[in-house]
PDB file of C-alpha atoms in Angstrom:
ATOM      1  CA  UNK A   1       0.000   0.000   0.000  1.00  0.00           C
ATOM      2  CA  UNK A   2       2.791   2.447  -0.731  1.00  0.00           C
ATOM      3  CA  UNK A   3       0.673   4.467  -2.700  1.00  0.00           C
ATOM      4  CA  UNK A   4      -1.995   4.615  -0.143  1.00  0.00           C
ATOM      5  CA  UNK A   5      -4.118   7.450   0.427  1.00  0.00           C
ATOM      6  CA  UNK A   6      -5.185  10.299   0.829  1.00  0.00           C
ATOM      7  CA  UNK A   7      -8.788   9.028  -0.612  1.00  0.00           C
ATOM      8  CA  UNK A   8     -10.124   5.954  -1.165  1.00  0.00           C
ATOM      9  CA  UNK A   9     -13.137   4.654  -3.101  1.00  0.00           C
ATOM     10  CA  UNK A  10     -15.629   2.792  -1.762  1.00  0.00           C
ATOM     11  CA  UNK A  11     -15.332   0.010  -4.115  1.00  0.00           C
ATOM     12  CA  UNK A  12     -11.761  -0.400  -2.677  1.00  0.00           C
ATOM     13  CA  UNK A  13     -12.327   0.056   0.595  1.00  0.00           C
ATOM     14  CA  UNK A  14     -15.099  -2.911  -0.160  1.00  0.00           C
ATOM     15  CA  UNK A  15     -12.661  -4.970  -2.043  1.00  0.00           C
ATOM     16  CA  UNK A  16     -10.192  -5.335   0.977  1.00  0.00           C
ATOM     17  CA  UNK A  17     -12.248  -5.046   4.111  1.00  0.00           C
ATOM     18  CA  UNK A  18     -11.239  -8.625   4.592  1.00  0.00           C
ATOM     19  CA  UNK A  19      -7.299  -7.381   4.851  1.00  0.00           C
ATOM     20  CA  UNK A  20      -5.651  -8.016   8.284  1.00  0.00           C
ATOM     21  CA  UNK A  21      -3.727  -5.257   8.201  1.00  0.00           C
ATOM     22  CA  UNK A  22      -6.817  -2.364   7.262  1.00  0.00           C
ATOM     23  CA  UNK A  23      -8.285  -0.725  10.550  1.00  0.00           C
ATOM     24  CA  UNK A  24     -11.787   1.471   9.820  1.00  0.00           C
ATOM     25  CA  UNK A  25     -12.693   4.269  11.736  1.00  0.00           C
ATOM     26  CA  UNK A  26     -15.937   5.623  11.961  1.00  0.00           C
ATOM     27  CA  UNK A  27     -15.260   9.184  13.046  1.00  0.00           C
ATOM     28  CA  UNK A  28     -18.579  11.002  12.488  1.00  0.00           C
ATOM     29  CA  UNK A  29     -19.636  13.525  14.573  1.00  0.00           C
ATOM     30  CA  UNK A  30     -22.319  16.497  14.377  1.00  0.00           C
ATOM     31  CA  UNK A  31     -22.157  19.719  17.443  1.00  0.00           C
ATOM     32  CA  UNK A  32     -24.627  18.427  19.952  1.00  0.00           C
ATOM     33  CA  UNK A  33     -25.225  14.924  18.346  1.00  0.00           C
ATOM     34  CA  UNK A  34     -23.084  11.908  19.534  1.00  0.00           C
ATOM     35  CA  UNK A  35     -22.222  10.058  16.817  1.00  0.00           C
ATOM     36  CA  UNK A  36     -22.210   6.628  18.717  1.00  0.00           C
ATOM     37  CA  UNK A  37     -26.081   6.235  18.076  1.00  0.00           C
ATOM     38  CA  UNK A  38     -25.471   6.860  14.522  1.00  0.00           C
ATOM     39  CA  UNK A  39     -23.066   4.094  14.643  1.00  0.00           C
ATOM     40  CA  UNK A  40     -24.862   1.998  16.180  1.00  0.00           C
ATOM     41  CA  UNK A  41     -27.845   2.396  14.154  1.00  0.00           C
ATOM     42  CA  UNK A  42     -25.499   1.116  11.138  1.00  0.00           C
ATOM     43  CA  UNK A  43     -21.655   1.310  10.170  1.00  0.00           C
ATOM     44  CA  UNK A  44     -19.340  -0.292   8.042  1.00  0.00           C
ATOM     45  CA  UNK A  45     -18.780  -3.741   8.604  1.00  0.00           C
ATOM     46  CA  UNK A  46     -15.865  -3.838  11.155  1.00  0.00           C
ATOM     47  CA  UNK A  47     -15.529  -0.220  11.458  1.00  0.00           C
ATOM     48  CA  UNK A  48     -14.504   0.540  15.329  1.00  0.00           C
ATOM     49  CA  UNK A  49     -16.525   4.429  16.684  1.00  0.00           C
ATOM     50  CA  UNK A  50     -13.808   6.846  17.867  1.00  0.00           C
ATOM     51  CA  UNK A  51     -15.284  10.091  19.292  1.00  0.00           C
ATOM     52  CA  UNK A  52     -13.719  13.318  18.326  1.00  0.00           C
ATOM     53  CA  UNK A  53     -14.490  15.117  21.211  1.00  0.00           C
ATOM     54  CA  UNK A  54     -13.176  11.904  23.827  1.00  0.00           C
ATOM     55  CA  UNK A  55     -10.343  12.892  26.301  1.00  0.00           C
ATOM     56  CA  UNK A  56      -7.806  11.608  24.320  1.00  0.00           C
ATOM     57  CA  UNK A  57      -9.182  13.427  21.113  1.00  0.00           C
ATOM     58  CA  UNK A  58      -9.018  16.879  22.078  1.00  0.00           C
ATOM     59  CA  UNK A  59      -7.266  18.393  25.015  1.00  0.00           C
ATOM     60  CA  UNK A  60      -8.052  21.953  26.514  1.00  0.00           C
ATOM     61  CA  UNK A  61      -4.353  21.869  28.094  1.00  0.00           C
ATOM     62  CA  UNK A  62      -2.636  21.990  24.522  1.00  0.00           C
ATOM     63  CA  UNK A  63      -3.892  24.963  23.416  1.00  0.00           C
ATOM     64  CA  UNK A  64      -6.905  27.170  22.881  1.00  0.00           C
ATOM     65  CA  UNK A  65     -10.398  26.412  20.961  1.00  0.00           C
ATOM     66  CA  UNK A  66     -12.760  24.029  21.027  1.00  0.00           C
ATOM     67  CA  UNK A  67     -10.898  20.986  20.041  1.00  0.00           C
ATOM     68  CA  UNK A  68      -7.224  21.654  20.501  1.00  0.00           C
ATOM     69  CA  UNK A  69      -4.649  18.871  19.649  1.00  0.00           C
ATOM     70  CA  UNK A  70      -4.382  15.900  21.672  1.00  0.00           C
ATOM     71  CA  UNK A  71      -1.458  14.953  23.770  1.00  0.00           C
ATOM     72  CA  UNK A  72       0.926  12.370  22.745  1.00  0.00           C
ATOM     73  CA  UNK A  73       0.396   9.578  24.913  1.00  0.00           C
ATOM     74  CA  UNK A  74      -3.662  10.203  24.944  1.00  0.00           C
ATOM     75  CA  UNK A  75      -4.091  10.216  21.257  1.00  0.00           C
ATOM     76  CA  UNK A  76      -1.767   6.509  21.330  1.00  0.00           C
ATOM     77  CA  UNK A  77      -3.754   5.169  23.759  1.00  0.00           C
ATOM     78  CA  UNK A  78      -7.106   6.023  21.644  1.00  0.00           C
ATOM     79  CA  UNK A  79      -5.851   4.542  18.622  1.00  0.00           C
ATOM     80  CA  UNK A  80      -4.553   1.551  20.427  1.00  0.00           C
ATOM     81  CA  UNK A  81      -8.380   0.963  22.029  1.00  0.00           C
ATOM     82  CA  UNK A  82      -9.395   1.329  18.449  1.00  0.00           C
ATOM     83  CA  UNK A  83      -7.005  -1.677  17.390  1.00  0.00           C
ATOM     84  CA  UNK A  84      -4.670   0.597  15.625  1.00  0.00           C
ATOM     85  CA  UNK A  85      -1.333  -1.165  14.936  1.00  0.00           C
ATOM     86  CA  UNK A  86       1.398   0.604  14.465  1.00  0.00           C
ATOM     87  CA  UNK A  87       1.702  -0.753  10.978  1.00  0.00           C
ATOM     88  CA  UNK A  88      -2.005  -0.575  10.157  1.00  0.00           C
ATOM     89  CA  UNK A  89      -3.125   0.964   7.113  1.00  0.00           C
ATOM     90  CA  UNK A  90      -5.955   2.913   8.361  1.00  0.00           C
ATOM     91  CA  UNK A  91      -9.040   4.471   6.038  1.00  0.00           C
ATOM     92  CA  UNK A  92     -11.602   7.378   8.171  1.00  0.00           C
ATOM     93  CA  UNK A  93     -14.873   8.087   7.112  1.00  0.00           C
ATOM     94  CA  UNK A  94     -18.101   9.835   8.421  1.00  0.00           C
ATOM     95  CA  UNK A  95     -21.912  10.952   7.528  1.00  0.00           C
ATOM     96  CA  UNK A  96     -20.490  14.445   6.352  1.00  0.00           C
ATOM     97  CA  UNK A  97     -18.671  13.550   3.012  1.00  0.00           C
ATOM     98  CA  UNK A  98     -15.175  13.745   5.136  1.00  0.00           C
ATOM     99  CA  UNK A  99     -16.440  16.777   7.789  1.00  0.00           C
ATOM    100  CA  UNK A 100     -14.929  15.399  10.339  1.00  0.00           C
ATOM    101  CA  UNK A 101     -12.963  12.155   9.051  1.00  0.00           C
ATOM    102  CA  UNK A 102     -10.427  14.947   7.374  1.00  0.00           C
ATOM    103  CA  UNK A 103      -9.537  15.916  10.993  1.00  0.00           C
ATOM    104  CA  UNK A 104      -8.354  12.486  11.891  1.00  0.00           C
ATOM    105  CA  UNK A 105      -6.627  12.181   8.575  1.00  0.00           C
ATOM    106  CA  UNK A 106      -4.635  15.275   9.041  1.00  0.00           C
ATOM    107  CA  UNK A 107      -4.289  14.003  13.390  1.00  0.00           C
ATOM    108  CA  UNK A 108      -2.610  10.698  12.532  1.00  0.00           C
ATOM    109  CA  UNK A 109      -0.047  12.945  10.017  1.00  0.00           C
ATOM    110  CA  UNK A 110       0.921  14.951  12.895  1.00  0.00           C
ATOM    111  CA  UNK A 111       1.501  12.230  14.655  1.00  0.00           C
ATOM    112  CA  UNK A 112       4.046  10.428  12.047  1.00  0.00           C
ATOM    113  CA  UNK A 113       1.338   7.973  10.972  1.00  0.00           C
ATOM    114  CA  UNK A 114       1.013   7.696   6.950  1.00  0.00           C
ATOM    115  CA  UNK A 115      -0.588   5.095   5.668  1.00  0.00           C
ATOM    116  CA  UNK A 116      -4.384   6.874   6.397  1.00  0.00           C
ATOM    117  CA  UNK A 117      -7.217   7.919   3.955  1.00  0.00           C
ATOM    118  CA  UNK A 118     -10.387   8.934   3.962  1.00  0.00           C
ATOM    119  CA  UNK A 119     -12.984   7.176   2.752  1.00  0.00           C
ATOM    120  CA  UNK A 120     -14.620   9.729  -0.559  1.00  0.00           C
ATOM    121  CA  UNK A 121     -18.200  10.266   0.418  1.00  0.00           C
ATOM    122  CA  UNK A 122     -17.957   8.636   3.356  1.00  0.00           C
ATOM    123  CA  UNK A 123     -20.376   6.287   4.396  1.00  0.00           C
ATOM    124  CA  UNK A 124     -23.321   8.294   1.710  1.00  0.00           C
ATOM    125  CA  UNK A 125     -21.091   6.496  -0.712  1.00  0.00           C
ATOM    126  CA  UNK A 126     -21.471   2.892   0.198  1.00  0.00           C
ATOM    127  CA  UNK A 127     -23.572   0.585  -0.952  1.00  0.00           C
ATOM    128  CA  UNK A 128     -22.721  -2.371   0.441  1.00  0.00           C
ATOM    129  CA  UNK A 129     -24.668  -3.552   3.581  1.00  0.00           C
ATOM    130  CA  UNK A 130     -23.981  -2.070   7.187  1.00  0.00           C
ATOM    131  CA  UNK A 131     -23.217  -3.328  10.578  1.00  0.00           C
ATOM    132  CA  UNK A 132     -25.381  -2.748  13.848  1.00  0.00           C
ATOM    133  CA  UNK A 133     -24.088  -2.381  17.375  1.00  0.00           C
ATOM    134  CA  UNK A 134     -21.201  -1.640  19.259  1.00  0.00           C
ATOM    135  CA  UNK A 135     -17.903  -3.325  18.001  1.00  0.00           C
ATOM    136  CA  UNK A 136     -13.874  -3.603  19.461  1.00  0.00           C
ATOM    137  CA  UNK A 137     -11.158  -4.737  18.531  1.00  0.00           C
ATOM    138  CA  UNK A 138      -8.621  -6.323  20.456  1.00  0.00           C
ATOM    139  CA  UNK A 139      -5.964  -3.708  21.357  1.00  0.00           C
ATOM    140  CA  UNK A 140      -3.166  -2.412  19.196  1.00  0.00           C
ATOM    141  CA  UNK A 141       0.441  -1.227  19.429  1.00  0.00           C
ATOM    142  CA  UNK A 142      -0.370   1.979  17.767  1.00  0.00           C
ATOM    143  CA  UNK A 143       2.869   4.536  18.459  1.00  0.00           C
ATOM    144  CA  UNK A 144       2.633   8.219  18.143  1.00  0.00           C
ATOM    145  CA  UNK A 145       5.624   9.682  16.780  1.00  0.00           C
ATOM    146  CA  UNK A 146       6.718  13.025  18.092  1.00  0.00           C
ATOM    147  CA  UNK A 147       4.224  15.516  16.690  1.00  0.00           C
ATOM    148  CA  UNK A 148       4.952  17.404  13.237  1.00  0.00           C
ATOM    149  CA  UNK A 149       5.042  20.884  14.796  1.00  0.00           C
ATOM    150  CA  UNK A 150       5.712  22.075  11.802  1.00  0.00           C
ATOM    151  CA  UNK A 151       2.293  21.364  10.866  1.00  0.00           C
ATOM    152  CA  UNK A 152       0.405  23.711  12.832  1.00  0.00           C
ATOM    153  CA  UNK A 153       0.736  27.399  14.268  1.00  0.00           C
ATOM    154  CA  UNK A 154      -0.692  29.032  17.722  1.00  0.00           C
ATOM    155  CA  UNK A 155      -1.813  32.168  18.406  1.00  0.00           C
ATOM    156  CA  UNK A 156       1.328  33.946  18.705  1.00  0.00           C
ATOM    157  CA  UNK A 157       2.496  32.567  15.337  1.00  0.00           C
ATOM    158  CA  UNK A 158      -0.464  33.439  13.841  1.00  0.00           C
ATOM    159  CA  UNK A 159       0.263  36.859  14.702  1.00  0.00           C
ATOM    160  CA  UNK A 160       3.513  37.128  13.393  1.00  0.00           C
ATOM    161  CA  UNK A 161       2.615  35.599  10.405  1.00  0.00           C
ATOM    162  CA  UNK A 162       4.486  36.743   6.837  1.00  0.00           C
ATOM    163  CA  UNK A 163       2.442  39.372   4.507  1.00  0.00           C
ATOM    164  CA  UNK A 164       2.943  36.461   1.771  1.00  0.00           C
ATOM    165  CA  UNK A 165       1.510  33.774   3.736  1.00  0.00           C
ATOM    166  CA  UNK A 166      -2.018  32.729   3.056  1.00  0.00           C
ATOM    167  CA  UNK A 167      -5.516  32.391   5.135  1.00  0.00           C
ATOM    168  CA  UNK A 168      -8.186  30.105   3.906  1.00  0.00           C
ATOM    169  CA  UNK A 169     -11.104  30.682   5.566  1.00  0.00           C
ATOM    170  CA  UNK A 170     -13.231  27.225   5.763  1.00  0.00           C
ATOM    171  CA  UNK A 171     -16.302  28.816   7.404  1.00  0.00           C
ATOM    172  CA  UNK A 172     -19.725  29.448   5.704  1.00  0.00           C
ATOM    173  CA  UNK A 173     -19.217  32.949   3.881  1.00  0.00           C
ATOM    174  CA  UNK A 174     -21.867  34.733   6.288  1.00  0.00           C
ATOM    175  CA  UNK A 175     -19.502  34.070   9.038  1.00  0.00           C
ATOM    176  CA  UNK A 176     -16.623  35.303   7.030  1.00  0.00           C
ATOM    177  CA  UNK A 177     -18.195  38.138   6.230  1.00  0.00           C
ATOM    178  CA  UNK A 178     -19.659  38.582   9.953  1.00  0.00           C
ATOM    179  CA  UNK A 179     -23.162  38.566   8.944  1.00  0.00           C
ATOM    180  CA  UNK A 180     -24.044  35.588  11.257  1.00  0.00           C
ATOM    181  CA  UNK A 181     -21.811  34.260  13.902  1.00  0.00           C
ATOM    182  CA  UNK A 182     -24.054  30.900  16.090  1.00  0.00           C
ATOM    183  CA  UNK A 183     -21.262  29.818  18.407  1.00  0.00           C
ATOM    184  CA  UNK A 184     -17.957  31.869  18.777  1.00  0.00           C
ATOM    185  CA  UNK A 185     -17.854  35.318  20.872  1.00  0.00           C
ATOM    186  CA  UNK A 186     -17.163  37.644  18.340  1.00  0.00           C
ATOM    187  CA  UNK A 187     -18.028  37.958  14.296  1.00  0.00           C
ATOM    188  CA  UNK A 188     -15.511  38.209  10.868  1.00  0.00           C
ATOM    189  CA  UNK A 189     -12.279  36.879   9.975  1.00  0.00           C
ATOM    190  CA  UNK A 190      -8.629  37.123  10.777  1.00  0.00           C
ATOM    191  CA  UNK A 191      -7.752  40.171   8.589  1.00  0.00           C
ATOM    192  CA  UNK A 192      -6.228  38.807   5.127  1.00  0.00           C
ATOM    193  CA  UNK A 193      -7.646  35.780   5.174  1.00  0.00           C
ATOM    194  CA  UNK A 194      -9.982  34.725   1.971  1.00  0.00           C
ATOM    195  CA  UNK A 195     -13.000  32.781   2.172  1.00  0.00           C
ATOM    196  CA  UNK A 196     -12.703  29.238   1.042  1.00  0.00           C
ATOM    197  CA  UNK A 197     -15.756  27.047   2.468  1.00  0.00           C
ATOM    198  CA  UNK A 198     -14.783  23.561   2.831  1.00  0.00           C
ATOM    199  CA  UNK A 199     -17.740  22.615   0.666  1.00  0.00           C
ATOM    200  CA  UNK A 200     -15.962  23.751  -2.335  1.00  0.00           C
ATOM    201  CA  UNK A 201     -13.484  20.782  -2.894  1.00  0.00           C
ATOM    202  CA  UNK A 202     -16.607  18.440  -3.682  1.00  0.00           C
ATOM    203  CA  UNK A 203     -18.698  18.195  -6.413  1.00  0.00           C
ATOM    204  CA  UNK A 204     -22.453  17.976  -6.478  1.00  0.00           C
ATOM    205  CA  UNK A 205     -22.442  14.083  -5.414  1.00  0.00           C
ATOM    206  CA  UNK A 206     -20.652  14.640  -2.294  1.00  0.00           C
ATOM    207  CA  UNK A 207     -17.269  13.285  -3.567  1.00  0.00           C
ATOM    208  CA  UNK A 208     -14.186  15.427  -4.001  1.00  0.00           C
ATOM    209  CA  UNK A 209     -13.337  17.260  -7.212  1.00  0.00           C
ATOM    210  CA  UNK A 210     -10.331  15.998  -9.354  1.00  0.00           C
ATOM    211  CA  UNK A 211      -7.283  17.495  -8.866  1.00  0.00           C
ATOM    212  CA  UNK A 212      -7.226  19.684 -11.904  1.00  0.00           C
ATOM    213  CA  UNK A 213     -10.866  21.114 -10.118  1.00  0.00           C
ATOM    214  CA  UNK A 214      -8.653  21.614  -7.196  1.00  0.00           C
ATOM    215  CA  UNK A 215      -6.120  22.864  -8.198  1.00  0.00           C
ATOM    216  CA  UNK A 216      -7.754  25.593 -10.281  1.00  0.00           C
ATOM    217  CA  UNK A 217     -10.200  26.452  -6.930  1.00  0.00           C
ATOM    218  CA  UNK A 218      -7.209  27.093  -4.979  1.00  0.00           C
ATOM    219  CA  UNK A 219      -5.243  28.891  -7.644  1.00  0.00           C
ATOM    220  CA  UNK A 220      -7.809  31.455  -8.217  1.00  0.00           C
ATOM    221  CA  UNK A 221      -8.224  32.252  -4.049  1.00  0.00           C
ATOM    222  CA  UNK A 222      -4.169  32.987  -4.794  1.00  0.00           C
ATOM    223  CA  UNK A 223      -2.530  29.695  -4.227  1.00  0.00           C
ATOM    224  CA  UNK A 224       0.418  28.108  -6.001  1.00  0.00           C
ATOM    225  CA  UNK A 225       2.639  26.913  -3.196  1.00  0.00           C
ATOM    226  CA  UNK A 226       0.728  24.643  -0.039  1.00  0.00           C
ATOM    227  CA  UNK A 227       3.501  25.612   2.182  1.00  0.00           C
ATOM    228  CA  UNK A 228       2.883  29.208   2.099  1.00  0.00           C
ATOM    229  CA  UNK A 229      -0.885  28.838   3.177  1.00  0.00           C
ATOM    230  CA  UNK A 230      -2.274  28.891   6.492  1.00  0.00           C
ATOM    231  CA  UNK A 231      -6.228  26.816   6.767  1.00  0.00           C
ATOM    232  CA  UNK A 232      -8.453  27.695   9.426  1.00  0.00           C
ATOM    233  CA  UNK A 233     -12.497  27.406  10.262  1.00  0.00           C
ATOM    234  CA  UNK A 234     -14.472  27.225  13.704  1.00  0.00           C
ATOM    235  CA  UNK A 235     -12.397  25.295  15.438  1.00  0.00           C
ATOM    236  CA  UNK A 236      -9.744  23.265  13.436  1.00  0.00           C
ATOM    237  CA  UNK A 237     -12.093  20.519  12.105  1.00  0.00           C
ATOM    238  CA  UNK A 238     -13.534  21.251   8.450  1.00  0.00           C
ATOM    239  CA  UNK A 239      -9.993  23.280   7.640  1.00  0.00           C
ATOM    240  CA  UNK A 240      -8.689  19.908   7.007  1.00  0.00           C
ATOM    241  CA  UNK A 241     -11.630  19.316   4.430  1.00  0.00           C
ATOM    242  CA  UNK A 242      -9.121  22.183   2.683  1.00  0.00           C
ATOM    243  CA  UNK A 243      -6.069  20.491   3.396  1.00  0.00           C
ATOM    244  CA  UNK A 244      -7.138  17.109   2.096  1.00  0.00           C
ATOM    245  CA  UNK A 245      -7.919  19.475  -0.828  1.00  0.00           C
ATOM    246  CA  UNK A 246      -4.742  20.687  -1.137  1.00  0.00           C
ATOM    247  CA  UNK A 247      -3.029  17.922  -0.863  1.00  0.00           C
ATOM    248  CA  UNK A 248      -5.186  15.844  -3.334  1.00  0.00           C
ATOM    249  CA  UNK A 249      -4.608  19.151  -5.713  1.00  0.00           C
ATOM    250  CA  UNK A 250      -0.547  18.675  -5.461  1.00  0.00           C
ATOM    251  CA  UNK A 251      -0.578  21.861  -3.411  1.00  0.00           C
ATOM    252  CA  UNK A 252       1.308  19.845  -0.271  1.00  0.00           C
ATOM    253  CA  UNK A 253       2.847  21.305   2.902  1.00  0.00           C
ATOM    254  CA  UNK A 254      -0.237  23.536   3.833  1.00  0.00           C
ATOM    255  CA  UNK A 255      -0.512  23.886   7.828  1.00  0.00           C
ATOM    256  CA  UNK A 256      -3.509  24.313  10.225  1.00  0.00           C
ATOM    257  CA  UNK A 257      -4.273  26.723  12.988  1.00  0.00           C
ATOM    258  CA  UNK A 258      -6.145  24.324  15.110  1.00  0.00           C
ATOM    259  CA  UNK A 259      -7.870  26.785  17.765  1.00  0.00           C
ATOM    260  CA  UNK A 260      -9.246  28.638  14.738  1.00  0.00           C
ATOM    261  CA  UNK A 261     -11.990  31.668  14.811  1.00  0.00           C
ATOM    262  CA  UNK A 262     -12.988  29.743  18.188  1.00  0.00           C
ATOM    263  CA  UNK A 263      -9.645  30.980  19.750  1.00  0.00           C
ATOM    264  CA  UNK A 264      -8.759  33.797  17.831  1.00  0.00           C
ATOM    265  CA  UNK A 265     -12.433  35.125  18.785  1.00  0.00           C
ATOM    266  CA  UNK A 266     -11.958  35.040  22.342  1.00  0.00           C
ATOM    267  CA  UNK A 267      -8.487  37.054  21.818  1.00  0.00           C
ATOM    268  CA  UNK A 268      -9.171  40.674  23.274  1.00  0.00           C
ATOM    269  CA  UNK A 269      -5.903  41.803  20.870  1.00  0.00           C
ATOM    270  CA  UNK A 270      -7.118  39.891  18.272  1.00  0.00           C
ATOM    271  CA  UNK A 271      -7.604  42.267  15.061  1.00  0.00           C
ATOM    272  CA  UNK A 272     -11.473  41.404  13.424  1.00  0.00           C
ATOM    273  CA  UNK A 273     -12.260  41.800  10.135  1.00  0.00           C
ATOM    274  CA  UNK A 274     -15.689  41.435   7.956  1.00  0.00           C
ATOM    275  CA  UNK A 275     -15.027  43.298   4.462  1.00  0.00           C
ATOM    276  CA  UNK A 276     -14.228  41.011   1.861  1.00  0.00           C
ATOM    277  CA  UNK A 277     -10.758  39.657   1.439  1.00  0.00           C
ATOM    278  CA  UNK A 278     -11.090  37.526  -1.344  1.00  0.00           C
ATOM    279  CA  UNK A 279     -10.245  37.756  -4.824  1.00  0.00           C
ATOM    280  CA  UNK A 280     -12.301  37.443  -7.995  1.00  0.00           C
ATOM    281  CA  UNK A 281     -11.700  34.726 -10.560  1.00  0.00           C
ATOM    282  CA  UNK A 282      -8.977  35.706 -12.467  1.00  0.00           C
ATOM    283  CA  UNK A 283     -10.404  34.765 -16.109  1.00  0.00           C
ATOM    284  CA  UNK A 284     -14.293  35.121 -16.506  1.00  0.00           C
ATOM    285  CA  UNK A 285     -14.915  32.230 -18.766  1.00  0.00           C
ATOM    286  CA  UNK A 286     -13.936  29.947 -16.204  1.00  0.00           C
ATOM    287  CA  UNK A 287     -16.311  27.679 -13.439  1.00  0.00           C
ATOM    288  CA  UNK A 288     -15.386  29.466 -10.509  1.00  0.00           C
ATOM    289  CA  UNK A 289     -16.188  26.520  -7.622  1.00  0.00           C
ATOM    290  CA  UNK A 290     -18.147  28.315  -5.120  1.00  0.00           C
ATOM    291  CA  UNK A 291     -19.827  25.630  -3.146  1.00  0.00           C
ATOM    292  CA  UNK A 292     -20.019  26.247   1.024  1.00  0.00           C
ATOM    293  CA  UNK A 293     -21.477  23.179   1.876  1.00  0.00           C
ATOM    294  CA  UNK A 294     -23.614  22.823   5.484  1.00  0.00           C
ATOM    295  CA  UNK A 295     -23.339  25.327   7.841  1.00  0.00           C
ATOM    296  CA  UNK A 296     -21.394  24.519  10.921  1.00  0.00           C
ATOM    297  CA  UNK A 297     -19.926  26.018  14.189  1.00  0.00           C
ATOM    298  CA  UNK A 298     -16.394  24.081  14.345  1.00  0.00           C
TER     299      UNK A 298
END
């Protein structure tokens, strides 16, 4: 599986379900509904829940936000109870065409674990039949590798940041723009950053664009190097929808701000903005991909 990732098809995923060294995790999640009844109700065949907001998921000591990174040892001993090997070739999916499953995706990077995809479509996508009830595995020897700090920035780098780096925006617009703000203190944007919701890297089935779609989407919001853009939201969840996007689109080496509008909100020297940052398509005659996808507060 050297080539492994970062998507899979459900017809693959289908095709090797019986392979000992695949793990599945169902990672779906919605703001105040559990996923575990959803799962319950009817999963992938030997798909094992993991709950994005469990201890060992997101912890308030790491940082600021709603669902800061997890520690070390915490996020090991998750993937362990989830039968994560440390050679397991692991594929994430959810009921949100990748939502949430992205976030995992972009979690077992950080912590030096490859071979990961996410499933396109999610569980909307297959067809085969579906599992009821609660299911384990026996436990792995899943090891988290010193984190990729590299990956991410904090507050205080996201105040320093360089004029050329980038901000992608993964929010709805009308919280970009300030216009409607559910969940976080204050309203807008971090000044420069464009509005990219993470509903525009799929196409009108759910499933994520090619990477010539891609890549022209994030060329016209001003991208042609990943490592010079920044990818933000709520609170670090559907920003890795973007990344995934990035990555699929050759545009690699993009890094997240995981506390997001959810920290920088709370900030009393945090700078607001709510005119519009981002620029127009550069040629007229082209699809501009505009989609924003469902509304959420993370």
């Amino acid at each position: 599986m050297s080539t492994f990732g970062p998507l899979v098809e459900a017809p693959w995923l289908a095709a090797h379900l019986g392979d000992p060294n695949l793990r599945v995790i169902d990672f779906r999640w919605q703001e105040d509904q559990p996923g575990r009844p959803g799962y319950e109700a009817g999963h992938i065949p030997g798909a094992v829940f993991v709950d994005l907001e469990a201890e060992g998921l997101s912890a308030h000591e790491t940082g600021g936000g709603r669902h800061p990174l997890p520690h070390r040892e915490a996020f090991e001993d998750v993937m362990r109870a989830a039968g994560v090997d440390r050679d397991s070739a692991i594929v994430v999916y959810d009921d949100r065409n990748g939502f949430t499953a992205c976030r995992l995706w972009w979690t077992l990077h950080y912590f030096g674990h490859d071979l990961v995809a996410v499933l396109d479509n999610g569980l909307a996508g297959w067809t085969g039949q579906l599992e009821t009830g609660w299911r384990t595995r026996p436990h792995g020897d899943f090891v988290a590798r010193p984190p990729r700090t590299a990956m991410k920035l904090d507050y205080d780098s996201m105040r320093h940041l360089p004029d050329h780096v980038l901000l992608l925006d993964a929010r709805r617009r009308t919280r970009y723009l300030g216009e409607f703000e559910p969940t976080d203190p204050r309203a807008g944007h971090i000044p420069g950053a464009r509005s990219a919701p993470w509903g525009g890297n799929l196409d009108a089935d759910g499933r994520f664009r090619s990477p010539d779609q891609l890549r022209h989407r994030f060329q016209e919001l001003g991208v042609h190097d990943g490592s010079e853009v920044v990818a933000y939201c709520g609170s670090g969840v559907s920003a890795c929808v973007n990344l995934l996007g990035l990555e699929v689109a050759g545009l690699r080496g993009a890094r997240l701000y995981p506390g997001s509008w959810s920290d920088w909100s709370t900030r009393s020297d945090a700078p607001i903005a709510t005119a519009d940052e981002t620029p127009r398509p550069a040629e007229a005659g082209h699809e501009r991909i505009t989609a924003q996808g469902p509304d959420s507060s993370r």
